[in-house]
Each structure stands twice: as C-alpha cells, then as structure tokens.
Short mmCIF file of C-alpha atoms in Angstrom, two decimals:
data_model
loop_
_atom_site.label_atom_id
_atom_site.label_comp_id
_atom_site.label_asym_id
_atom_site.label_seq_id
_atom_site.Cartn_x
_atom_site.Cartn_y
_atom_site.Cartn_z
CA UNK A 1 5.61 -13.74 -8.18
CA UNK A 2 3.39 -10.93 -6.69
CA UNK A 3 2.55 -7.57 -8.05
CA UNK A 4 -0.05 -4.74 -8.92
CA UNK A 5 -1.02 -5.04 -12.94
CA UNK A 6 0.31 -1.64 -14.37
CA UNK A 7 -2.27 0.70 -15.96
CA UNK A 8 -1.14 -0.19 -19.33
CA UNK A 9 -2.41 -3.89 -19.11
CA UNK A 10 -5.74 -3.19 -17.68
CA UNK A 11 -7.79 -0.67 -19.93
CA UNK A 12 -10.54 1.23 -18.34
CA UNK A 13 -8.95 0.65 -14.75
CA UNK A 14 -7.51 4.05 -13.06
CA UNK A 15 -7.52 6.09 -9.92
CA UNK A 16 -8.89 9.96 -9.59
CA UNK A 17 -10.15 11.90 -6.78
CA UNK A 18 -12.30 14.96 -6.66
CA UNK A 19 -12.79 17.11 -3.18
CA UNK A 20 -12.48 14.84 -0.39
CA UNK A 21 -12.59 11.25 -2.02
CA UNK A 22 -10.43 9.19 -3.83
CA UNK A 23 -11.89 6.69 -6.68
CA UNK A 24 -10.65 3.47 -8.28
CA UNK A 25 -12.37 2.67 -11.34
CA UNK A 26 -12.61 -1.06 -12.76
CA UNK A 27 -14.53 -0.90 -16.00
CA UNK A 28 -13.74 -4.83 -16.21
CA UNK A 29 -16.09 -5.10 -13.06
CA UNK A 30 -18.44 -2.39 -14.09
CA UNK A 31 -18.10 -0.45 -10.91
CA UNK A 32 -15.85 1.88 -8.97
CA UNK A 33 -14.55 2.21 -5.45
CA UNK A 34 -15.07 5.70 -3.34
CA UNK A 35 -12.92 6.29 -0.53
CA UNK A 36 -11.46 9.04 1.65
CA UNK A 37 -8.41 7.54 2.97
CA UNK A 38 -6.35 4.72 1.42
CA UNK A 39 -3.98 4.56 4.39
CA UNK A 40 -6.70 3.80 6.87
CA UNK A 41 -9.31 2.49 4.54
CA UNK A 42 -11.94 4.80 5.41
CA UNK A 43 -15.56 5.47 3.84
CA UNK A 44 -15.34 2.73 1.23
CA UNK A 45 -18.32 2.70 -1.29
CA UNK A 46 -18.48 0.54 -4.50
CA UNK A 47 -20.72 2.19 -7.06
CA UNK A 48 -21.72 0.70 -10.59
CA UNK A 49 -20.07 2.96 -13.57
CA UNK A 50 -22.33 4.25 -16.48
CA UNK A 51 -21.48 2.50 -19.71
CA UNK A 52 -20.57 5.85 -21.00
CA UNK A 53 -17.81 6.35 -18.36
CA UNK A 54 -16.21 2.80 -19.23
CA UNK A 55 -13.08 1.97 -20.89
CA UNK A 56 -11.16 5.02 -20.68
CA UNK A 57 -7.42 5.40 -20.82
CA UNK A 58 -6.92 7.73 -17.93
CA UNK A 59 -9.36 9.05 -15.29
CA UNK A 60 -8.45 12.36 -13.39
CA UNK A 61 -10.50 14.47 -11.21
CA UNK A 62 -10.35 18.22 -11.30
CA UNK A 63 -12.34 21.49 -10.55
CA UNK A 64 -15.07 19.11 -9.02
CA UNK A 65 -15.72 17.14 -12.23
CA UNK A 66 -14.39 13.86 -13.63
CA UNK A 67 -12.16 13.82 -16.85
CA UNK A 68 -12.03 10.59 -18.69
CA UNK A 69 -9.63 10.36 -21.60
CA UNK A 70 -10.06 8.40 -24.81
CA UNK A 71 -6.59 7.93 -26.17
CA UNK A 72 -7.73 5.98 -29.46
CA UNK A 73 -10.61 8.69 -30.25
CA UNK A 74 -8.39 11.63 -29.34
CA UNK A 75 -10.99 12.78 -26.95
CA UNK A 76 -11.89 13.22 -23.27
CA UNK A 77 -15.20 13.00 -21.51
CA UNK A 78 -16.12 15.71 -18.60
CA UNK A 79 -18.80 14.71 -16.41
CA UNK A 80 -19.99 15.40 -13.05
CA UNK A 81 -21.14 11.93 -11.85
CA UNK A 82 -19.67 8.69 -13.33
CA UNK A 83 -22.49 6.65 -12.00
CA UNK A 84 -25.16 8.65 -13.80
CA UNK A 85 -22.90 10.42 -16.50
CA UNK A 86 -24.46 13.71 -15.33
CA UNK A 87 -23.58 16.82 -17.15
CA UNK A 88 -21.68 15.02 -20.03
CA UNK A 89 -19.66 16.72 -22.64
CA UNK A 90 -16.77 15.38 -24.76
CA UNK A 91 -14.03 17.51 -25.93
CA UNK A 92 -10.92 16.77 -28.50
CA UNK A 93 -8.21 16.56 -27.03
CA UNK A 94 10.09 15.19 -14.60
CA UNK A 95 11.52 11.70 -15.14
CA UNK A 96 10.91 10.61 -11.62
CA UNK A 97 6.96 11.06 -12.11
CA UNK A 98 6.78 9.00 -15.16
CA UNK A 99 6.87 5.49 -13.88
CA UNK A 100 3.48 5.49 -11.69
CA UNK A 101 1.09 2.53 -12.45
CA UNK A 102 -1.91 5.01 -11.87
CA UNK A 103 -2.42 9.00 -11.61
CA UNK A 104 -4.96 10.88 -9.90
CA UNK A 105 -5.51 14.36 -9.01
CA UNK A 106 -7.20 16.43 -6.28
CA UNK A 107 -7.61 20.33 -6.28
CA UNK A 108 -4.21 21.20 -4.36
CA UNK A 109 -2.25 17.98 -5.35
CA UNK A 110 -1.53 15.38 -7.61
CA UNK A 111 -0.66 11.42 -7.05
CA UNK A 112 0.33 8.43 -8.17
CA UNK A 113 0.90 4.95 -7.37
CA UNK A 114 4.48 3.85 -7.31
CA UNK A 115 5.82 0.50 -8.69
CA UNK A 116 5.97 -2.15 -5.95
CA UNK A 117 9.15 -2.12 -3.99
CA UNK A 118 10.80 -3.64 -0.99
CA UNK A 119 8.36 -1.20 0.86
CA UNK A 120 5.40 -2.75 -0.51
CA UNK A 121 2.80 -0.71 -2.43
CA UNK A 122 2.94 3.14 -1.87
CA UNK A 123 1.47 6.14 -3.46
CA UNK A 124 3.38 9.83 -4.10
CA UNK A 125 1.93 12.99 -3.21
CA UNK A 126 2.99 16.11 -4.94
CA UNK A 127 2.29 19.44 -6.33
CA UNK A 128 4.00 19.31 -9.44
CA UNK A 129 4.90 16.44 -11.94
CA UNK A 130 7.15 18.60 -14.15
CA UNK A 131 9.34 19.77 -11.32
CA UNK A 132 9.19 16.71 -9.07
CA UNK A 133 7.73 18.48 -6.16
CA UNK A 134 6.96 15.50 -3.92
CA UNK A 135 5.40 16.35 -0.51
CA UNK A 136 5.06 12.88 0.74
CA UNK A 137 4.80 9.05 0.17
CA UNK A 138 2.14 6.91 2.01
CA UNK A 139 1.70 3.26 2.18
CA UNK A 140 -1.63 1.84 0.73
CA UNK A 141 -3.99 -0.07 3.23
CA UNK A 142 -4.86 -3.76 2.45
CA UNK A 143 -8.35 -2.91 2.25
CA UNK A 144 -7.74 -0.86 -0.61
CA UNK A 145 -5.05 -3.04 -2.34
CA UNK A 146 -7.71 -6.08 -2.50
CA UNK A 147 -9.81 -3.74 -4.89
CA UNK A 148 -6.86 -3.34 -7.23
CA UNK A 149 -5.84 -5.75 -10.48
CA UNK A 150 -3.47 -7.91 -8.83
CA UNK A 151 -3.62 -6.59 -5.13
CA UNK A 152 -4.78 -10.16 -3.64
CA UNK A 153 -1.44 -11.14 -4.59
CA UNK A 154 -0.02 -8.71 -2.36
CA UNK A 155 -2.33 -9.27 0.67
CA UNK A 156 -3.30 -13.00 0.21
CA UNK A 157 -0.20 -14.29 -1.80
CA UNK A 158 0.20 -15.61 -5.40
CA UNK A 159 -2.09 -18.24 -6.91
CA UNK A 160 -1.41 -21.65 -6.77
CA UNK A 161 -3.40 -25.03 -8.13
CA UNK A 162 -2.80 -28.55 -6.86
CA UNK A 163 -4.26 -31.70 -7.10
CA UNK A 164 -5.72 -33.04 -3.61
CA UNK A 165 -6.34 -37.10 -3.04
CA UNK A 166 -9.76 -37.01 -1.66
CA UNK A 167 -10.15 -40.95 -1.45
CA UNK A 168 -7.90 -44.18 -2.29
CA UNK A 169 -9.83 -47.20 -3.39
CA UNK A 170 -7.57 -50.66 -2.67
CA UNK A 171 -8.87 -54.28 -3.51
CA UNK A 172 -6.26 -56.29 -1.43
CA UNK A 173 -7.72 -59.76 -2.22
CA UNK A 174 -6.57 -62.00 -4.96
CA UNK A 175 -9.78 -61.96 -6.76
CA UNK A 176 -11.79 -59.23 -8.61
CA UNK A 177 -14.16 -56.96 -6.99
CA UNK A 178 -16.77 -54.16 -7.38
CA UNK A 179 -16.58 -51.03 -5.33
CA UNK A 180 -19.83 -48.99 -5.06
CA UNK A 181 -20.06 -46.12 -2.80
CA UNK A 182 -21.01 -42.80 -2.36
CA UNK A 183 -18.03 -40.20 -1.84
CA UNK A 184 -18.34 -36.54 -0.57
CA UNK A 185 -16.29 -33.56 -2.29
CA UNK A 186 -16.41 -29.92 -1.61
CA UNK A 187 -17.39 -27.78 -4.62
CA UNK A 188 -17.61 -24.24 -5.16
CA UNK A 189 -15.60 -21.28 -3.69
CA UNK A 190 -14.43 -20.50 -0.09
CA UNK A 191 -16.61 -17.37 0.28
CA UNK A 192 -16.05 -17.42 3.91
CA UNK A 193 -12.60 -16.60 4.09
CA UNK A 194 -12.74 -14.49 1.00
CA UNK A 195 -15.47 -12.40 2.96
CA UNK A 196 -12.60 -10.94 4.92
CA UNK A 197 -11.19 -8.57 2.08
CA UNK A 198 -14.58 -6.70 2.13
CA UNK A 199 -15.13 -6.48 5.82
CA UNK A 200 -14.21 -2.56 5.49
CA UNK A 201 -16.41 -2.10 2.28
CA UNK A 202 -19.91 -0.47 1.96
CA UNK A 203 -20.94 -2.16 -1.38
CA UNK A 204 -23.76 -0.07 -3.21
CA UNK A 205 -24.31 -1.63 -6.48
CA UNK A 206 -27.54 -1.86 -8.16
CA UNK A 207 -27.28 -2.43 -11.96
CA UNK A 208 -24.64 -5.41 -12.48
CA UNK A 209 -26.09 -8.74 -11.77
CA UNK A 210 -22.36 -10.20 -11.79
CA UNK A 211 -21.60 -7.65 -9.18
CA UNK A 212 -23.91 -9.20 -6.52
CA UNK A 213 -21.09 -11.35 -5.79
CA UNK A 214 -17.87 -9.02 -6.25
CA UNK A 215 -16.01 -11.22 -3.96
CA UNK A 216 -15.98 -14.25 -6.48
CA UNK A 217 -15.56 -11.88 -9.66
CA UNK A 218 -12.46 -10.23 -8.29
CA UNK A 219 -10.95 -13.70 -7.31
CA UNK A 220 -12.11 -14.94 -10.60
CA UNK A 221 -10.22 -12.24 -12.24
CA UNK A 222 -6.93 -12.89 -10.02
CA UNK A 223 -6.71 -16.30 -11.16
CA UNK A 224 -6.89 -15.17 -14.97
CA UNK A 225 -4.02 -12.37 -14.45
CA UNK A 226 -0.49 -13.91 -15.52
CA UNK A 227 1.70 -15.38 -13.19
CA UNK A 228 3.83 -12.05 -13.08
CA UNK A 229 0.96 -10.47 -11.33
CA UNK A 230 0.27 -13.23 -8.61
CA UNK A 231 -1.99 -15.16 -11.08
CA UNK A 232 -2.47 -18.60 -12.64
CA UNK A 233 -3.64 -17.38 -16.43
CA UNK A 234 -6.52 -19.92 -15.95
CA UNK A 235 -10.14 -19.26 -16.91
CA UNK A 236 -12.43 -20.42 -14.24
CA UNK A 237 -15.53 -19.60 -16.02
CA UNK A 238 -16.97 -23.13 -16.37
CA UNK A 239 -16.43 -23.85 -12.68
CA UNK A 240 -19.30 -23.34 -9.86
CA UNK A 241 -18.63 -19.76 -8.34
CA UNK A 242 -21.36 -20.60 -5.79
CA UNK A 243 -20.50 -20.74 -2.04
CA UNK A 244 -18.67 -23.98 -1.39
CA UNK A 245 -20.75 -27.11 -0.33
CA UNK A 246 -20.18 -30.64 0.26
CA UNK A 247 -21.64 -32.59 -2.78
CA UNK A 248 -22.50 -36.40 -2.83
CA UNK A 249 -21.43 -38.41 -6.04
CA UNK A 250 -22.20 -42.07 -6.74
CA UNK A 251 -19.23 -44.11 -7.95
CA UNK A 252 -18.73 -47.69 -9.02
CA UNK A 253 -15.26 -49.49 -9.95
CA UNK A 254 -14.28 -52.73 -11.12
CA UNK A 255 -11.03 -53.24 -9.53
CA UNK A 256 -8.63 -56.05 -10.68
CA UNK A 257 -6.88 -58.10 -7.81
CA UNK A 258 -4.46 -56.17 -5.64
CA UNK A 259 -5.35 -53.02 -7.40
CA UNK A 260 -5.62 -49.38 -6.14
CA UNK A 261 -7.08 -46.28 -7.54
CA UNK A 262 -6.86 -42.77 -6.37
CA UNK A 263 -9.26 -40.07 -6.67
CA UNK A 264 -7.90 -36.35 -7.36
CA UNK A 265 -9.55 -33.28 -7.04
CA UNK A 266 -8.06 -29.82 -8.23
CA UNK A 267 -8.49 -26.70 -6.13
CA UNK A 268 -7.02 -23.31 -6.62
CA UNK A 269 -6.22 -20.59 -3.92
CA UNK A 270 -4.38 -17.53 -2.81
CA UNK A 271 -1.09 -17.79 -0.64
CA UNK A 272 -1.68 -20.96 1.24
CA UNK A 273 -5.58 -20.58 1.38
CA UNK A 274 -7.66 -22.58 -0.89
CA UNK A 275 -10.19 -20.51 -2.72
CA UNK A 276 -12.08 -22.70 -5.25
CA UNK A 277 -12.74 -26.59 -5.41
CA UNK A 278 -13.31 -27.62 -8.94
CA UNK A 279 -16.21 -30.22 -9.69
CA UNK A 280 -14.52 -32.60 -11.82
CA UNK A 281 -12.39 -35.50 -10.44
CA UNK A 282 -9.53 -37.44 -12.01
CA UNK A 283 -9.16 -41.34 -11.42
CA UNK A 284 -6.15 -43.16 -11.78
CA UNK A 285 -3.76 -45.70 -10.73
CA UNK A 286 -0.88 -43.48 -10.01
CA UNK A 287 -0.11 -42.78 -6.39
CA UNK A 288 1.32 -39.29 -7.52
CA UNK A 289 -0.93 -36.31 -8.32
CA UNK A 290 -1.63 -35.51 -11.77
CA UNK A 291 0.67 -33.05 -13.47
CA UNK A 292 -1.75 -31.39 -15.81
CA UNK A 293 -3.75 -28.19 -15.25
CA UNK A 294 -7.59 -29.41 -16.05
CA UNK A 295 -8.50 -25.55 -16.57
CA UNK A 296 -8.29 -23.74 -20.00
CA UNK A 297 -5.99 -21.04 -20.19
CA UNK A 298 -7.56 -17.34 -19.80
CA UNK A 299 -7.81 -15.32 -22.85
#
C-alpha cells in the first residue's frame, strides 16, 4: 500500500505558513522545511527545530508569528522563530474541512492537505473553514512529498524486502571437499539513488548530528512505518547506513559429496529500487529464498 501518514499518527509533524513561505515541521527529524511553493518546489531550505518548539500537536502561522498548540498541557506557544525560539510566550488555551491530514494558515487564506485520492496528494485553499469557502485545490510536487512521513511511498513506491542469492557453492564430486574463498557482498544504503529526492533542496542544518545524512534518516523512518503507509514496519537501526560499498568476507565450508549451499543476502527498497543492503548472510542448502525477515519489528 501507499499513503501519507495522517497527522494524528505523527505527533510533532505539521504544516504552517507565514508571509510568503510554507513550512513542514518534522519533530522526529529535529528539523523543518521552508518553501515558497509546494506545486513547483521553489526555495526549499531545511532548518533545525528548537527543542522548545518540538512535539506540538498543531503548528499554525498567523500575524507573522508561529503558534504551537500543545493539547496535553492545554497551552500554545507563540514565537517569531522556530529555529531560535525567539520572543517566545506560552498561553493557555463545515464537515468538508474536517478530514485534512495537516492544517496551516497564511494571512489571507487557510489550507489543509487532503487525504490521498485517485488524484494523488492535493491541498485545499480557502478563506473560511467554517463555511467551506474553497478557492482552489492544488497537487503537491514530488520534491515536497519526499519530506512528508509516508511520502516516499508515493514518489518511489511501497517498501519491499527480498532475499538475493549472491553465491551458490557446489560439490559435484563423490568425495567431501573443503571450499575456501573470498566472497564480495554489497553493504550499506544506495545513497546515489536516494540523493535524487533532495536535488531541489537547500539543506541548512547545523545542530543535529543525525541530520548530516538526512537522506538515510528519511529512508530509515519510511521502512519503520506500517504497510498501510508504504513501510515494512521493520527497524534498521543495527544496519550500516553508510554509503553502500563492496565488502570482502572469507568463508570456509566443508561440503559433503554432491552437496550444494546457497548464500543469501537480505535487501530492502522502495518501489523497484533497492535502498539498503543488510550486512549478515544466511547460508543453507535450500534453493528457495528464506521466508523469515531478518530485521526486528519497528517499535
């Protein structure tokens, strides 16, 4: 399956807008996206998100300020800059417009992201959510979709995991034999292919060490999502998220007469593109791929 994850399942993720810019907040990544046009993906910049501005339930922009609603505390935070938490103050706190995945505002209009439909991912523009005064509906550019939780499933395709046979070892004689050789396997993630999703982004992150490789982090989260949103519901934390390289490994086997062994490597990807090549091999005498998933379930 494919889909954008609804707001109620991704706390601290939201849309908002101030003046000429749109923002997508990702508290889980510790950063936010700024852009001037989602349809054409203009002026995209990624900024670090101040800790005091993280994990809000809703983020809105109005009057040149950001408003962050914390429903559990029954408060909202007002600030002029989410990167520095400047001038911060914390205060108490039509059916067609109720099903948005995310909501945001600009001085003269309100917006919300519509659920995925046969038309893809679209956003609504209007002047009054109470009276459903809709002025336009636009599609969302793929460069923007890639930053959304679940967005990679829309632009690349849903996650998959397969075992690949990287070597078959045979003893076709009638006597036992020792097989000892180096094998070459690919380990890490396909950074070259994944870099295509950020070609229109200007990334300006300074505080989060993890975000130095934002590509890998986005892919890692996508694989952890449920299949409902194009993920595999697996954790890849213990795998290598360095750029994929060829690794040599020395192997020695004692093969019985007429015995055949199969070396399998697990890889996961999006759509039809492999993204992550797992480091461990599975060796057995079955010609069919293993059925188990070697990665733990996502928490």
